[in-house]
Tab-separated table of C-alpha atoms in Angstrom:
chain	number	residue	atom	x	y	z
W	14	MET	CA	9.905	-63.032	-5.682
W	15	THR	CA	8.961	-60.941	-2.987
W	16	LYS	CA	12.261	-59.024	-3.147
W	17	ILE	CA	11.938	-58.495	-7.040
W	18	THR	CA	8.392	-57.368	-6.651
W	19	SER	CA	9.542	-54.724	-3.951
W	20	MET	CA	12.424	-53.433	-6.112
W	21	ILE	CA	9.931	-52.948	-9.142
W	22	LEU	CA	7.818	-51.111	-6.894
W	23	LEU	CA	10.201	-48.875	-5.556
W	24	LEU	CA	11.733	-48.116	-8.530
W	25	GLY	CA	8.312	-46.912	-9.976
W	26	SER	CA	7.724	-44.708	-7.126
W	27	THR	CA	11.142	-42.987	-7.724
W	28	VAL	CA	10.084	-42.460	-11.258
W	29	LEU	CA	6.762	-40.834	-10.364
W	30	LEU	CA	8.507	-38.718	-7.715
W	31	ASN	CA	10.702	-37.133	-10.327
W	32	ALA	CA	7.821	-36.969	-13.221
W	33	GLN	CA	5.707	-33.870	-14.019
W	34	VAL	CA	1.913	-34.306	-12.785
W	35	GLY	CA	-0.843	-32.530	-14.636
W	36	ILE	CA	-4.584	-32.358	-13.270
W	37	ASN	CA	-6.800	-31.680	-16.339
W	38	THR	CA	-3.910	-31.201	-18.565
W	39	SER	CA	-1.773	-33.513	-20.622
W	40	ASN	CA	1.300	-30.907	-20.647
W	41	PRO	CA	2.208	-30.149	-17.060
W	42	GLU	CA	4.772	-27.413	-16.920
W	43	LYS	CA	5.752	-28.181	-13.120
W	44	GLU	CA	6.211	-30.988	-10.843
W	45	LEU	CA	2.508	-30.304	-10.272
W	46	THR	CA	0.109	-28.555	-12.748
W	47	VAL	CA	-3.650	-28.076	-11.879
W	48	ASN	CA	-5.654	-26.844	-14.415
W	49	GLY	CA	-8.841	-25.957	-12.497
W	50	THR	CA	-9.646	-25.113	-8.706
W	51	MET	CA	-7.897	-26.438	-5.936
W	52	LYS	CA	-8.166	-26.735	-2.168
W	53	THR	CA	-5.205	-27.316	0.227
W	54	SER	CA	-4.786	-27.517	4.145
W	55	GLY	CA	-1.035	-26.466	3.641
W	56	ILE	CA	1.674	-25.524	1.137
W	57	VAL	CA	5.126	-26.489	1.406
W	58	PHE	CA	7.478	-24.021	-0.658
W	59	LYS	CA	10.507	-25.393	-2.621
W	60	LYS	CA	13.873	-24.252	-1.693
W	61	PRO	CA	15.557	-22.533	-2.795
W	62	MET	CA	12.520	-20.745	-4.337
W	63	GLU	CA	12.332	-20.999	-8.159
W	64	LYS	CA	12.341	-17.583	-10.276
W	65	LEU	CA	9.476	-17.151	-12.663
W	66	GLY	CA	10.538	-17.528	-16.278
W	67	THR	CA	10.277	-14.668	-18.687
W	68	ASP	CA	7.039	-16.125	-20.269
W	69	GLU	CA	5.394	-16.551	-16.683
W	70	ASN	CA	3.405	-14.007	-14.591
W	71	TYR	CA	2.190	-14.286	-10.904
W	72	THR	CA	-1.169	-14.247	-9.186
W	73	PHE	CA	-1.712	-13.553	-5.457
W	74	ILE	CA	-4.839	-13.879	-3.563
W	75	ILE	CA	-6.087	-11.809	-0.621
W	76	LYS	CA	-8.773	-12.667	1.672
W	77	SER	CA	-10.330	-9.726	3.810
W	78	PRO	CA	-11.251	-10.389	7.525
W	79	ALA	CA	-14.588	-11.865	8.567
W	80	PRO	CA	-17.546	-11.195	8.285
W	81	GLU	CA	-16.585	-9.769	4.892
W	82	ASN	CA	-14.297	-12.663	3.890
W	83	LYS	CA	-13.880	-11.313	0.403
W	84	ILE	CA	-11.439	-13.106	-1.815
W	85	THR	CA	-9.430	-10.925	-4.493
W	86	ALA	CA	-6.984	-11.673	-6.923
W	87	TYR	CA	-4.284	-9.589	-8.357
W	88	ASN	CA	-1.636	-10.371	-11.073
W	89	ASP	CA	0.809	-8.303	-13.277
W	90	SER	CA	-2.035	-7.945	-15.856
W	91	PHE	CA	-4.197	-5.247	-13.857
W	92	VAL	CA	-6.522	-3.266	-15.935
W	93	PRO	CA	-4.995	0.585	-15.996
W	94	ASN	CA	-5.935	2.669	-13.044
W	95	SER	CA	-7.610	-0.219	-11.322
W	96	PRO	CA	-6.760	-0.134	-7.633
W	97	ALA	CA	-4.637	-2.779	-6.016
W	98	PRO	CA	-4.535	-3.405	-2.186
W	99	ILE	CA	-1.920	-0.993	-1.445
W	100	ASN	CA	-1.401	2.168	-3.971
W	101	ILE	CA	1.112	4.940	-4.084
W	102	ILE	CA	-0.111	8.022	-5.541
W	103	GLN	CA	1.879	11.508	-5.882
W	104	PHE	CA	0.133	14.862	-6.405
W	105	LYS	CA	2.074	18.001	-7.438
W	106	ILE	CA	0.086	20.915	-6.247
W	107	THR	CA	0.799	24.534	-7.492
W	108	CYS	CA	-0.163	27.074	-4.896
W	109	ASP	CA	-1.941	30.262	-5.016
W	110	PRO	CA	0.460	32.835	-6.338
W	111	SER	CA	-0.746	35.268	-3.438
W	112	ASP	CA	0.406	33.201	-0.608
W	113	LYS	CA	2.815	30.813	-2.473
W	114	ASP	CA	2.563	28.000	-0.020
W	115	TRP	CA	-0.965	27.436	0.894
W	116	VAL	CA	-3.091	24.742	0.079
W	117	LYS	CA	-6.442	25.052	1.797
W	118	GLU	CA	-8.062	22.247	0.505
W	119	PHE	CA	-7.412	19.984	-2.328
W	120	ASP	CA	-10.113	17.162	-3.336
W	121	THR	CA	-8.323	14.151	-4.427
W	122	LYS	CA	-11.168	12.621	-5.466
W	123	ILE	CA	-10.358	9.530	-3.963
W	124	ASN	CA	-13.610	7.854	-2.335
W	125	SER	CA	-13.284	7.849	1.439
W	126	LYS	CA	-15.779	4.916	1.939
W	127	LYS	CA	-13.427	2.459	0.096
W	128	PHE	CA	-10.143	3.647	0.732
W	129	LEU	CA	-7.992	4.813	3.401
W	130	VAL	CA	-5.146	7.395	2.765
W	131	VAL	CA	-2.101	8.030	4.695
W	132	ILE	CA	0.591	10.879	3.527
W	133	SER	CA	4.074	8.761	3.388
W	134	SER	CA	6.289	12.126	2.458
W	135	PHE	CA	6.305	15.482	1.071
W	136	GLY	CA	8.160	18.210	-0.552
W	137	PHE	CA	8.110	21.755	-1.448
W	138	THR	CA	10.052	23.873	-3.594
W	139	GLN	CA	10.891	27.084	-1.865
W	140	PRO	CA	13.291	27.859	0.794
W	141	VAL	CA	11.423	27.736	4.259
W	142	ARG	CA	13.830	29.192	6.687
W	143	THR	CA	12.739	32.707	7.719
W	144	ASN	CA	15.277	35.794	8.516
W	145	THR	CA	14.054	37.550	11.488
W	146	ALA	CA	15.648	38.811	14.872
W	147	ASP	CA	15.915	35.133	15.668
W	148	TRP	CA	16.186	32.178	13.049
W	149	LEU	CA	12.858	30.327	12.817
W	150	THR	CA	12.060	27.275	10.764
W	151	PRO	CA	8.518	27.230	10.223
W	152	VAL	CA	6.509	23.671	10.814
W	153	PRO	CA	4.603	22.112	8.062
W	154	GLN	CA	0.980	21.484	8.880
W	155	ILE	CA	0.102	18.545	6.241
W	156	PHE	CA	-3.094	16.639	6.625
W	157	ALA	CA	-4.959	14.156	4.760
W	158	TYR	CA	-8.806	14.269	5.913
W	159	SER	CA	-12.181	12.779	4.694
W	160	THR	CA	-15.365	15.032	4.212
W	161	GLY	CA	-18.285	14.058	2.186
W	162	THR	CA	-17.158	10.997	0.384
W	163	THR	CA	-13.666	12.070	-0.785
W	164	TRP	CA	-9.995	12.421	0.625
W	165	LYS	CA	-9.009	16.127	1.123
W	166	LEU	CA	-5.583	17.435	1.559
W	167	LYS	CA	-4.324	20.405	3.276
W	168	ALA	CA	-0.665	21.794	3.112
W	169	ASP	CA	1.102	25.059	4.841
W	170	TYR	CA	3.736	26.505	6.544
W	171	GLU	CA	2.025	28.171	9.257
W	172	GLY	CA	2.897	31.846	9.818
W	173	PHE	CA	5.100	31.757	6.847
W	174	SER	CA	5.081	32.548	3.054
W	175	PRO	CA	8.209	32.702	0.473
W	176	THR	CA	9.592	36.112	-0.339
W	177	SER	CA	8.065	37.892	-3.082
W	178	THR	CA	10.993	37.456	-5.112
W	179	LEU	CA	10.641	33.772	-5.325
W	180	PRO	CA	8.300	32.085	-7.666
W	181	THR	CA	5.110	30.321	-6.400
W	182	GLY	CA	5.683	27.106	-4.246
W	183	GLU	CA	4.825	23.893	-5.290
W	184	TRP	CA	4.116	20.957	-3.072
W	185	THR	CA	4.856	17.227	-3.862
W	186	LEU	CA	2.564	14.709	-1.586
W	187	ASN	CA	3.072	11.100	-1.778
W	188	LEU	CA	0.142	9.235	-0.333
W	189	LEU	CA	-0.264	5.542	0.358
W	190	VAL	CA	-3.613	4.502	-0.604
W	191	TYR	CA	-5.153	1.101	1.205
W	192	ASP	CA	-8.040	-0.554	0.035
W	193	ARG	CA	-10.404	-0.756	3.073
W	194	SER	CA	-11.229	-4.266	2.622
W	195	TYR	CA	-7.707	-5.198	3.476
W	196	ALA	CA	-6.993	-2.218	6.206
W	197	LYS	CA	-8.513	-1.276	9.626
W	198	GLU	CA	-8.615	2.207	10.813
W	199	PHE	CA	-8.271	2.855	14.629
W	200	ASN	CA	-8.924	6.088	16.386
W	201	SER	CA	-8.150	6.937	20.152
W	202	THR	CA	-8.269	10.407	21.610
W	203	GLN	CA	-6.486	10.662	25.212
W	204	SER	CA	-5.752	13.357	27.275
W	205	LEU	CA	-2.262	13.485	29.285
W	206	ARG	CA	-4.167	15.848	31.985
W	207	ASN	CA	-1.549	17.501	34.323
W	208	SER	CA	1.430	15.223	32.820
W	209	THR	CA	3.753	15.107	29.890
W	210	THR	CA	3.797	11.183	29.619
W	211	GLY	CA	0.960	8.826	29.352
W	212	ALA	CA	0.123	5.490	27.875
W	213	ALA	CA	-3.121	4.207	25.838
W	214	ALA	CA	-6.019	2.968	27.835
W	215	ALA	CA	-5.772	-0.480	26.047
W	216	PRO	CA	-4.040	-1.812	22.931
W	217	LEU	CA	-5.794	-1.014	19.708
W	218	ILE	CA	-4.153	-3.938	18.082
W	219	GLN	CA	-2.344	-6.982	19.621
């Protein structure tokens, strides 16, 4: 009798392991479907990872560092123009016709208190090589900087402007914009003194 009971229990366990379990739902969609809140101390992912179906979407949750401990959920149903943790923004800026390559200050209107801006790449529409006694290649001076409460952009080829026969130049500036809740900004200023080499006084992150 003991052997028969053990076999029945084992068979029942196998059936449960292969079934779909639902919490607060009578129609579980996966092996475990939870309709409500859940707390877990660890997650083991199924291998191979299962792809989402055509009628399924995703949500991922980000927790900012202490002491803020801000929890934000993101998914593919964002409200248009609402920020994500990392945003890619492109500006195309046509220059002043009198100079053709100089953007002294362009206000992005991006809140510098909430976001961190990094210029990831750039482009310029006109030739930038000058023809003089010596061939010179102008060096671009491109900055993103914060003044007031917004991020500003500057772009220029120092000591150069396209020839008068060329159209006015246009800069393309690609920005990475990080939500400050999930990014840290470190600033360090050091002098090499009388040397051409140096090292940070201490690691800024490790």
